[in-house]
Tab-separated table of C-alpha atoms in Angstrom:
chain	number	residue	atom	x	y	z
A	18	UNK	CA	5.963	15.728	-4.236
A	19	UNK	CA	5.170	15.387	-8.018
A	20	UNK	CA	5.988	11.392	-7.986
A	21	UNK	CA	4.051	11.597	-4.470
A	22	UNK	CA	0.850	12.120	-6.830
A	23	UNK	CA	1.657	9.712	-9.828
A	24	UNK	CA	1.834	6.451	-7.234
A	25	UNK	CA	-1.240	5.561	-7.261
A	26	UNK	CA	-2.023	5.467	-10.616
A	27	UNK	CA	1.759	3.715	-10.925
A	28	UNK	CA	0.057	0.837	-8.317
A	29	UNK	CA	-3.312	0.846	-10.220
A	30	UNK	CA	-1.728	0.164	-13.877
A	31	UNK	CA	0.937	-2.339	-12.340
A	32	UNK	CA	-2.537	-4.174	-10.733
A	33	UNK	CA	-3.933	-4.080	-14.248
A	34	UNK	CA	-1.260	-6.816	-15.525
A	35	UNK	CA	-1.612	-8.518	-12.608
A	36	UNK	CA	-4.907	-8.901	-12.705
A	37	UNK	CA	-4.771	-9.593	-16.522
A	38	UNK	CA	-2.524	-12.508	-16.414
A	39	UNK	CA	-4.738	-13.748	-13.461
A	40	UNK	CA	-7.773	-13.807	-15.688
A	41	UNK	CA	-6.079	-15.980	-17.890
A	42	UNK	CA	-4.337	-18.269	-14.961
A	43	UNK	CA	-8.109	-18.880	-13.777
A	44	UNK	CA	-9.684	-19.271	-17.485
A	45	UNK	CA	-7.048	-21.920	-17.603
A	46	UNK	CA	-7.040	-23.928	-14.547
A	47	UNK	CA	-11.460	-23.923	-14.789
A	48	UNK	CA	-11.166	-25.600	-18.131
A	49	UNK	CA	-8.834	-28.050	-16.991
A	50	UNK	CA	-11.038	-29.021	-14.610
A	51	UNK	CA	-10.664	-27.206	-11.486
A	52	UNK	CA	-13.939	-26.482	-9.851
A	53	UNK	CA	-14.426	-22.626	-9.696
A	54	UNK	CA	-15.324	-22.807	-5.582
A	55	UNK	CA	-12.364	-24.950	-4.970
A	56	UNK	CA	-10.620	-22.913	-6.924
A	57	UNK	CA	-11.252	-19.735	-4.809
A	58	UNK	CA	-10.391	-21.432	-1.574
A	59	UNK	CA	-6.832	-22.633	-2.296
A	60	UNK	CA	-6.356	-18.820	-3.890
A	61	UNK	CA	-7.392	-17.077	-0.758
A	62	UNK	CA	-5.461	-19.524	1.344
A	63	UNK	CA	-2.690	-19.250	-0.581
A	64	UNK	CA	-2.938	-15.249	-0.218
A	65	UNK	CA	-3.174	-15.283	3.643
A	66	UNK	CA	0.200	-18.003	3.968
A	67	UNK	CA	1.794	-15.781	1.995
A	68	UNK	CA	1.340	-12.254	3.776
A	69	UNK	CA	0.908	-13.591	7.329
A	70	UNK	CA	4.499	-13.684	7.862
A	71	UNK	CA	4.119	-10.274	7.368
A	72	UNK	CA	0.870	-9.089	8.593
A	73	UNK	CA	1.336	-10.536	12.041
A	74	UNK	CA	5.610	-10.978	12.193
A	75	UNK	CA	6.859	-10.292	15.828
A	76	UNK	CA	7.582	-6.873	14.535
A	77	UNK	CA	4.426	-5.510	14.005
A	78	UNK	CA	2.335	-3.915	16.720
A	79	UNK	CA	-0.239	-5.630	18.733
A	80	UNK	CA	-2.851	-3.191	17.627
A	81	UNK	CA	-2.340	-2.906	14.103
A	82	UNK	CA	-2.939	-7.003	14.080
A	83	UNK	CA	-6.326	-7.482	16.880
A	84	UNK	CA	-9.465	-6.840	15.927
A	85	UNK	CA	-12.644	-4.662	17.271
A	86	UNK	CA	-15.979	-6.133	17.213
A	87	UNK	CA	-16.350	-3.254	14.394
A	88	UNK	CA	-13.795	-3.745	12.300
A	89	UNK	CA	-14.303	-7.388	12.559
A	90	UNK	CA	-17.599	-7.051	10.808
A	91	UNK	CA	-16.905	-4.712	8.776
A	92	UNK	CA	-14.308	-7.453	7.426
A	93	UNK	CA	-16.515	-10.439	7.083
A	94	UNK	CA	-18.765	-8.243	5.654
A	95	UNK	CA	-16.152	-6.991	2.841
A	96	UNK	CA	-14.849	-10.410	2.599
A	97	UNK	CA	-18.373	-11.817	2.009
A	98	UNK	CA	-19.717	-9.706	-0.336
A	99	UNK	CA	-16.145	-8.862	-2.269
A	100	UNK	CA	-14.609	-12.695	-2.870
A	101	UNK	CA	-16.509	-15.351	-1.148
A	102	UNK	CA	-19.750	-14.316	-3.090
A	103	UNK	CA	-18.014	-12.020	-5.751
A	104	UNK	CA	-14.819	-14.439	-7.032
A	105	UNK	CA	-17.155	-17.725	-6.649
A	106	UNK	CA	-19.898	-15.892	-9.396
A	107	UNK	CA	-17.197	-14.341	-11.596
A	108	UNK	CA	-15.407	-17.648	-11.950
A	109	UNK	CA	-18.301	-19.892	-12.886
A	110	UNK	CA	-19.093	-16.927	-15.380
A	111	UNK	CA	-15.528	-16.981	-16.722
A	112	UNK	CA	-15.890	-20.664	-17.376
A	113	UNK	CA	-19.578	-20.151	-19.083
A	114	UNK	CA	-18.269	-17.248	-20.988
A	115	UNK	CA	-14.271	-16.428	-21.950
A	116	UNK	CA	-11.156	-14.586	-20.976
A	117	UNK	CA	-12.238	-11.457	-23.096
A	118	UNK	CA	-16.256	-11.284	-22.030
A	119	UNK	CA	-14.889	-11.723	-18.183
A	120	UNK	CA	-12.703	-8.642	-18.588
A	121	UNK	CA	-15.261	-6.688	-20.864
A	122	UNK	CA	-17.885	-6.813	-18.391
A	123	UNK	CA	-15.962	-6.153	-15.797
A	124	UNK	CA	-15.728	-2.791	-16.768
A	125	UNK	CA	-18.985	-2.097	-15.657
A	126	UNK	CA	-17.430	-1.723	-12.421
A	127	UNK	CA	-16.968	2.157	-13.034
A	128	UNK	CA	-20.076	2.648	-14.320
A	129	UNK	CA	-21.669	0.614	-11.280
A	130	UNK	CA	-18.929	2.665	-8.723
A	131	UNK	CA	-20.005	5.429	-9.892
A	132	UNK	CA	-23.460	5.668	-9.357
A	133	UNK	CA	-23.193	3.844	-5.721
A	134	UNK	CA	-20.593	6.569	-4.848
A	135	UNK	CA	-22.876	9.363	-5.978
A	136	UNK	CA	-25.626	7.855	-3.750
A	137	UNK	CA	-23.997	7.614	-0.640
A	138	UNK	CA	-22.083	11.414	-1.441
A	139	UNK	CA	-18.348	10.080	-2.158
A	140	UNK	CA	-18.849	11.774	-5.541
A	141	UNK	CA	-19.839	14.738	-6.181
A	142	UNK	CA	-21.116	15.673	-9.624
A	143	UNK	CA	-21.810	19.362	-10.453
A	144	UNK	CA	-22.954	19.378	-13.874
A	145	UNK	CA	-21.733	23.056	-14.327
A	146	UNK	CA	-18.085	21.958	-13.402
A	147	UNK	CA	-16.190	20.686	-16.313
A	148	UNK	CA	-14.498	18.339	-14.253
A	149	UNK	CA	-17.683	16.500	-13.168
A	150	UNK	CA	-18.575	16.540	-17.225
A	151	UNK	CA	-15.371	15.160	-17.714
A	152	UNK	CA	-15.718	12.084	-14.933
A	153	UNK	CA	-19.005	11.709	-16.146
A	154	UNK	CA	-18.450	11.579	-20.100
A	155	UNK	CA	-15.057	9.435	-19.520
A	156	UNK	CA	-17.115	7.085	-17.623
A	157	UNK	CA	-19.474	6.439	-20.235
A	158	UNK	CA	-17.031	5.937	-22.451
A	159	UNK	CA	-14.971	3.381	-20.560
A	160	UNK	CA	-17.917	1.568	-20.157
A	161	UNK	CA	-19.354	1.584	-24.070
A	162	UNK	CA	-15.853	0.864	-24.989
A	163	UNK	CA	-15.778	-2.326	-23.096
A	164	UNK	CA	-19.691	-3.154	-23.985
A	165	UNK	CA	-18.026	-2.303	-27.723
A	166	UNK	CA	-15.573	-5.182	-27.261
A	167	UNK	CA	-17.870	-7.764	-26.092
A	168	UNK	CA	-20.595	-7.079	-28.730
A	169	UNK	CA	-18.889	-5.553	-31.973
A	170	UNK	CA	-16.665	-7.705	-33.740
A	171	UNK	CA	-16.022	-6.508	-37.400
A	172	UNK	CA	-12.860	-8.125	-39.445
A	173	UNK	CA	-10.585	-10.271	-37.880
A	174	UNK	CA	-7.358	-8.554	-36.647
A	175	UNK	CA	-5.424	-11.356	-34.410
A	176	UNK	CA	-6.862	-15.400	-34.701
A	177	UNK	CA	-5.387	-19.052	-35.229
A	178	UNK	CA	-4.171	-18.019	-38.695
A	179	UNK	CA	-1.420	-15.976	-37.333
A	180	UNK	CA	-0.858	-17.662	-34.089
A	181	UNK	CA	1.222	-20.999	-33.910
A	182	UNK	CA	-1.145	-23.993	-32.981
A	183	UNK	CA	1.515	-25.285	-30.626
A	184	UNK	CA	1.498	-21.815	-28.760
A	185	UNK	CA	2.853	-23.108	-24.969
A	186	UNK	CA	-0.266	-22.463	-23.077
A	187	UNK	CA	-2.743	-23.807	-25.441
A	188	UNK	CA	-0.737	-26.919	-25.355
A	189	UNK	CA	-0.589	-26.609	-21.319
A	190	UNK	CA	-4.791	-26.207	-21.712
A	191	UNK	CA	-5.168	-29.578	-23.264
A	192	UNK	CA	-8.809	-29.470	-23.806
A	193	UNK	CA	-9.206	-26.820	-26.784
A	194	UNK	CA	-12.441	-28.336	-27.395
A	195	UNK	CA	-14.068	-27.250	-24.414
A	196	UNK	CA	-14.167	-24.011	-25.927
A	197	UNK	CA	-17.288	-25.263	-28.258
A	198	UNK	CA	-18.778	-27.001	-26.121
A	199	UNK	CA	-19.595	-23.690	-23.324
A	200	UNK	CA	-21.226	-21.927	-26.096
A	201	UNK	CA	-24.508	-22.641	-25.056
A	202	UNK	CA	-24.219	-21.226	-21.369
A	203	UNK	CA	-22.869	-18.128	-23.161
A	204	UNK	CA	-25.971	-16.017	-21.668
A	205	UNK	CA	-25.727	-17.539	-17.701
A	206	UNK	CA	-21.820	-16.748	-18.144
A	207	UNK	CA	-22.467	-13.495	-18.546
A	208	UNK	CA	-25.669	-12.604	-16.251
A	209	UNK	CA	-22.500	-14.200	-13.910
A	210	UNK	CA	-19.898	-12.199	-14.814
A	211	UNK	CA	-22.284	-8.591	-14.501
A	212	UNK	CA	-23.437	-9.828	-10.622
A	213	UNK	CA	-19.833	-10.406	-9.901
A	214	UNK	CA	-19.602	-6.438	-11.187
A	215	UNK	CA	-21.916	-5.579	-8.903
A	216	UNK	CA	-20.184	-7.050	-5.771
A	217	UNK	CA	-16.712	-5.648	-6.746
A	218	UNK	CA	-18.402	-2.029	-6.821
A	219	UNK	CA	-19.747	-2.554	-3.603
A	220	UNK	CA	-16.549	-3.848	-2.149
A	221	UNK	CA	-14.732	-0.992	-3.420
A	222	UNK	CA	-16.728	1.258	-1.406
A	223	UNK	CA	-16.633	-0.814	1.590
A	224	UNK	CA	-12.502	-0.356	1.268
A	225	UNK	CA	-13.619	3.446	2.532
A	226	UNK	CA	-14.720	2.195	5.794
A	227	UNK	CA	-12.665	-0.434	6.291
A	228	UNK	CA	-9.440	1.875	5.354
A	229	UNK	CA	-11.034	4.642	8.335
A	230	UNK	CA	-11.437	1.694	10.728
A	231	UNK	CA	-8.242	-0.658	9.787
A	232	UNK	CA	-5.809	1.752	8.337
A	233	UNK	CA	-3.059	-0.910	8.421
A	234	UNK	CA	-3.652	-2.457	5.248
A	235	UNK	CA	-0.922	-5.157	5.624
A	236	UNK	CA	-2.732	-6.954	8.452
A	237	UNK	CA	-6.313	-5.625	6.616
A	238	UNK	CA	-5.081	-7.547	3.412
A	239	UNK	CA	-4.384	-10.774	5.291
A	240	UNK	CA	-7.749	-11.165	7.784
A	241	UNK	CA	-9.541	-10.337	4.272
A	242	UNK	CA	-7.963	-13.595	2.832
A	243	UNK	CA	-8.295	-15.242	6.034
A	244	UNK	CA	-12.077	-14.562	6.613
A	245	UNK	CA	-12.600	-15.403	2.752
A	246	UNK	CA	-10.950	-18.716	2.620
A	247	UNK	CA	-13.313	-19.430	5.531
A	248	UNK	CA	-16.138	-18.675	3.874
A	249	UNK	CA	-15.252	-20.042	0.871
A	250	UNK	CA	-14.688	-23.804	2.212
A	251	UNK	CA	-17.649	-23.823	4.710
A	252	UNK	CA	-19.717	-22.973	0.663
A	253	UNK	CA	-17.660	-25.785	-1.069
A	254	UNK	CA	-17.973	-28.751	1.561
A	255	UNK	CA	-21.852	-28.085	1.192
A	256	UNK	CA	-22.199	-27.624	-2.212
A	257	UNK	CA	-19.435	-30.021	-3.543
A	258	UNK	CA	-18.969	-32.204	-0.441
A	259	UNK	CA	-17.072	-35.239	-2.434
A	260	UNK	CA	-13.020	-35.072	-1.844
A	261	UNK	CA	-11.916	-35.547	-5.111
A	262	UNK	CA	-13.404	-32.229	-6.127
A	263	UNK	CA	-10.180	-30.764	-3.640
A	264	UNK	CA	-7.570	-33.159	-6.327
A	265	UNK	CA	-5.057	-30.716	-8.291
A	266	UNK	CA	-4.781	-32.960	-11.600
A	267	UNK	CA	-2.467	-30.400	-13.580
A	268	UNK	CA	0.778	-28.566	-13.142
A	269	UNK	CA	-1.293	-25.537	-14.207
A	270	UNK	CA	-3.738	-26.071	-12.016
A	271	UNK	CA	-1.176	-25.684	-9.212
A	272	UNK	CA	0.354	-22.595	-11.071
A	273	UNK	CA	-2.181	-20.973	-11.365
A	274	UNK	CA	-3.797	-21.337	-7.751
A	275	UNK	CA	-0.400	-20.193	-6.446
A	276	UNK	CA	-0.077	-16.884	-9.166
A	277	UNK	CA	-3.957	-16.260	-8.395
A	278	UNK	CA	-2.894	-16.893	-4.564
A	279	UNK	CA	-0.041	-14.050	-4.714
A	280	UNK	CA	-2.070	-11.923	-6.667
A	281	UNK	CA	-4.997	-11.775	-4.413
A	282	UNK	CA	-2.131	-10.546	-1.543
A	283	UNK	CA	-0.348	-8.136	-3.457
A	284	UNK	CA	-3.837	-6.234	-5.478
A	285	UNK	CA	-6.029	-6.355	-1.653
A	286	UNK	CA	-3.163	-4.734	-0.567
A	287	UNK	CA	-2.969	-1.916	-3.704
A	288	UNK	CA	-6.422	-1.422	-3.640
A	289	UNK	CA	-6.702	-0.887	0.365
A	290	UNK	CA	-3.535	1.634	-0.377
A	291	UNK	CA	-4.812	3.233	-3.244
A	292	UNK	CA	-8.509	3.962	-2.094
A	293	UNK	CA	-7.319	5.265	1.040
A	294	UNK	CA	-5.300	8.046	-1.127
A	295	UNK	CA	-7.425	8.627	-3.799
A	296	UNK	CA	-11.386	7.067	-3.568
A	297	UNK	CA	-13.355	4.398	-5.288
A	298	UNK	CA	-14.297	5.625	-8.364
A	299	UNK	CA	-10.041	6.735	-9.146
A	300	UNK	CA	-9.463	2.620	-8.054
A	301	UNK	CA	-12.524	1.605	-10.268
A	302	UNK	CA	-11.924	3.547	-13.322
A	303	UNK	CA	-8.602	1.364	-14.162
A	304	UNK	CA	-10.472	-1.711	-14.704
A	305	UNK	CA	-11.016	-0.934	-18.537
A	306	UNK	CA	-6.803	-1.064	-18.949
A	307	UNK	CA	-7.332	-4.569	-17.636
A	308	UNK	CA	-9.814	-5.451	-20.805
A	309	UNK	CA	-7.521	-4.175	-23.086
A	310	UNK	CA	-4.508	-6.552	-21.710
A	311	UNK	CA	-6.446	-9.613	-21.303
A	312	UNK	CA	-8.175	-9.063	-25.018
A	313	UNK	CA	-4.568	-9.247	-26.456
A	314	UNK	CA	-2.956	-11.650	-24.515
A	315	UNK	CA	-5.703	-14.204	-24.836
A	316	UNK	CA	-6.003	-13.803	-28.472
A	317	UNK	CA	-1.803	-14.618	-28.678
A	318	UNK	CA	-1.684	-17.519	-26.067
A	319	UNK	CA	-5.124	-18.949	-25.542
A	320	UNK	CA	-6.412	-18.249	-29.680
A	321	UNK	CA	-9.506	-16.315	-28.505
A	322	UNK	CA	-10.127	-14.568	-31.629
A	323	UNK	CA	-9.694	-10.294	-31.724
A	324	UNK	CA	-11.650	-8.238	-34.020
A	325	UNK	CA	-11.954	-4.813	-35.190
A	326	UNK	CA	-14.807	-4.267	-32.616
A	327	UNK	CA	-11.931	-4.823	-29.846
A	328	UNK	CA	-9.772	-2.342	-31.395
A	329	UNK	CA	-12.313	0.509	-31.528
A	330	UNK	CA	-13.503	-0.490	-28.014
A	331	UNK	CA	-9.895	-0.435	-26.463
A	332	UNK	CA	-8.955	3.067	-28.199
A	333	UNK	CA	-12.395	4.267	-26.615
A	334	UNK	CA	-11.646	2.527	-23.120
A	335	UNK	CA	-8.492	4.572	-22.629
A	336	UNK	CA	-9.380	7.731	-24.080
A	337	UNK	CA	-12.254	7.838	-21.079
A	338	UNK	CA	-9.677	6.476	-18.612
A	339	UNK	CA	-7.460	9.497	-19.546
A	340	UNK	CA	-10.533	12.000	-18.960
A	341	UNK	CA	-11.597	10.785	-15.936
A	342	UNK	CA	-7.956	11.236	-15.054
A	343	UNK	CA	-8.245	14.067	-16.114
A	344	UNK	CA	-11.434	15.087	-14.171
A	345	UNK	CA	-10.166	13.355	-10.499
A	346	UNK	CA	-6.735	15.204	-11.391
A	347	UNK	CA	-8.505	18.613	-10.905
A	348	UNK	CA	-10.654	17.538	-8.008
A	349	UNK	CA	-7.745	16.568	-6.363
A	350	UNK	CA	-5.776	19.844	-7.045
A	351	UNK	CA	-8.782	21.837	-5.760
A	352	UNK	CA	-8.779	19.929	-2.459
A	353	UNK	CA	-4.699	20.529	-2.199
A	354	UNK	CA	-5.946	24.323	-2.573
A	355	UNK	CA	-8.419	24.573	-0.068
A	356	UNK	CA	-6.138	22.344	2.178
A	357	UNK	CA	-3.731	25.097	1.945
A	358	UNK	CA	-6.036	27.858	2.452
A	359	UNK	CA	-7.563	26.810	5.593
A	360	UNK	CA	-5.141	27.615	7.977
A	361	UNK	CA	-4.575	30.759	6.681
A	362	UNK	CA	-8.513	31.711	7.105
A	363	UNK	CA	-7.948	29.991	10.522
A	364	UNK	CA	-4.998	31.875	11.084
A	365	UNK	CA	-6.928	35.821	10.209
A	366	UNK	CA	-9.857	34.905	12.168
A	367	UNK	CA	-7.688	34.539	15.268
């Protein structure tokens, strides 16, 4: 029962390297070339060819795969606001900005969760509880940690000077001096990157709903690709209508829409799972591990630079993940109690 309780947060940190070395697959592919909508079409395609055989295998049952007219909104909706809109913003800011900014600000995400959960009543916050303190305090910390690793940078800890020059994806990138040359879209990058926040905080409480009204999450993984691919290629063929804009010119182009394509089957699928046993704001609060990943790994294979600042801010990141923890640990041990108890009451009143 005990190991019962620790899966989620087992899923949610696994999803934090996946979505790390996605980051980085993406960062990679946009500088080649790749254009970002594109980009987010052959991912979501990608996703759906690879869980259909699942999702929708003789196997399964017929009502687990059709849709309602509710659920079927609900879905468009989710895939709308949550990639179609939400992946085509983040990765025009992730090419305008870098691997590290893309991951710092999206750790706003709690903060952002949060709040929308409060206002719509999937949070409660008692202020004289020490658990709410807790969720509250770890919150802002998580999120000051991650504005701490965007803003403050302090000494150099990891740059060129200790990394080979001929590292193997810097050499796969090919166009180091692109780099430079982004620096002055630095500010649209990010105004990017914080909308794309704001969708993925939405989209995490939509996964509430949509978990009530499509509990299979196999088939509710793959009509979320489905719908988004959709959606995303009906935006591209009007905004970039010219077919050479669809050309894969790289072998890491084509790696990393097929990695970004698997990942976007296997972490809808986690997060569907995990929100539907735990909430939003226990899915959201993870995203901050993801900063700290991406922050190291691109400063060893893509020579973004790390600094003291990043340090400092990952220390504080996961010393507020581990309170909130903390906090939604309680809450959850409360509910287990008054689970118990209620038959019992039930049970003397009869």
């Amino acid at each position: 029962m005990e190991f019962e309780n620790y899966k989620p947060t087992i899923v949610m940190i696994v999803m934090q390297f996946i979505y790390a070395a996605n980051t980085l697959f993406c960062r990679g592919a946009l500088v080649q070339g790749l254009s970002a909508r594109v980009f987010v079409v052959y991912r979501q395609t990608i996703g759906f060819l690879l869980i259909a055989p699942i999702a929708f295998g003789p196997r399964r049952k017929t009502d687990s795969i059709c849709l309602g007219w509710k659920s079927f909104w609900l879905i468009f909706l989710a895939s709308l606001i949550g990639v179609t809109i939400n992946q085509n913003i983040y990765f025009s800011g992730l090419y305008y900005s870098s691997s590290s900014i893309a991951s710092a600000t999206s750790n706003l995400v709690p903060a952002f969760t949060f709040l929308m959960a409060w206002v719509m009543g999937l949070e409660k916050v008692q202020m004289k509880s020490l658990r709410s303190i807790a969720k509250v305090i770890g919150t802002i910390l998580c999120v000051a940690g991650a504005i701490a690793m965007a803003l403050i940078k302090g000494p150099k800890l990891l740059n060129s000077e200790f990394i080979p020059t001929n590292g193997l994806l810097l050499l796969t990138l090919g166009k180091e001096n692109n780099y430079e040359n982004l620096d002055s879209n630095w500010m649209l990058g990010v105004t990017l990157l914080i909308a794309s926040a704001i969708c993925w905080s939405l989209w995490l409480i939509l996964q509430v709903t949509l978990s009530e009204n499509c509990p299979d999450h196999i088939s509710l993984t793959a009509w979320l690709c489905l719908f988004a691919a959709i959606q995303s290629a009906i935006v591209t063929f009007f905004i970039e209508p010219h077919i050479n804009t669809w050309k894969i010119t790289s072998s890491l182009e084509l790696i990393s829409c097929l990695f970004t394509g698997f990942a976007s089957a296997v972490t809808f699928f986690g997060q569907a799972w995990c929100i539907s046993k735990r909430d939003p704001l226990f899915s959201a609060m993870f995203n901050p591990l993801n900063n700290v990943i991406v922050t190291v790994f691109a400063s060893i294979f893509m020579h973004e630079e790390m600094y003291t600042g990043s340090l400092v801010g990952s220390l504080a990141v996961i010393f507020g993940l581990y309170v909130v923890l903390w906090g939604k640990a309680k809450d959850k041990k409360e509910e287990n109690i008054i689970a118990e108890e209620e038959p019992m009451k039930q049970n003397n009143i009869q």
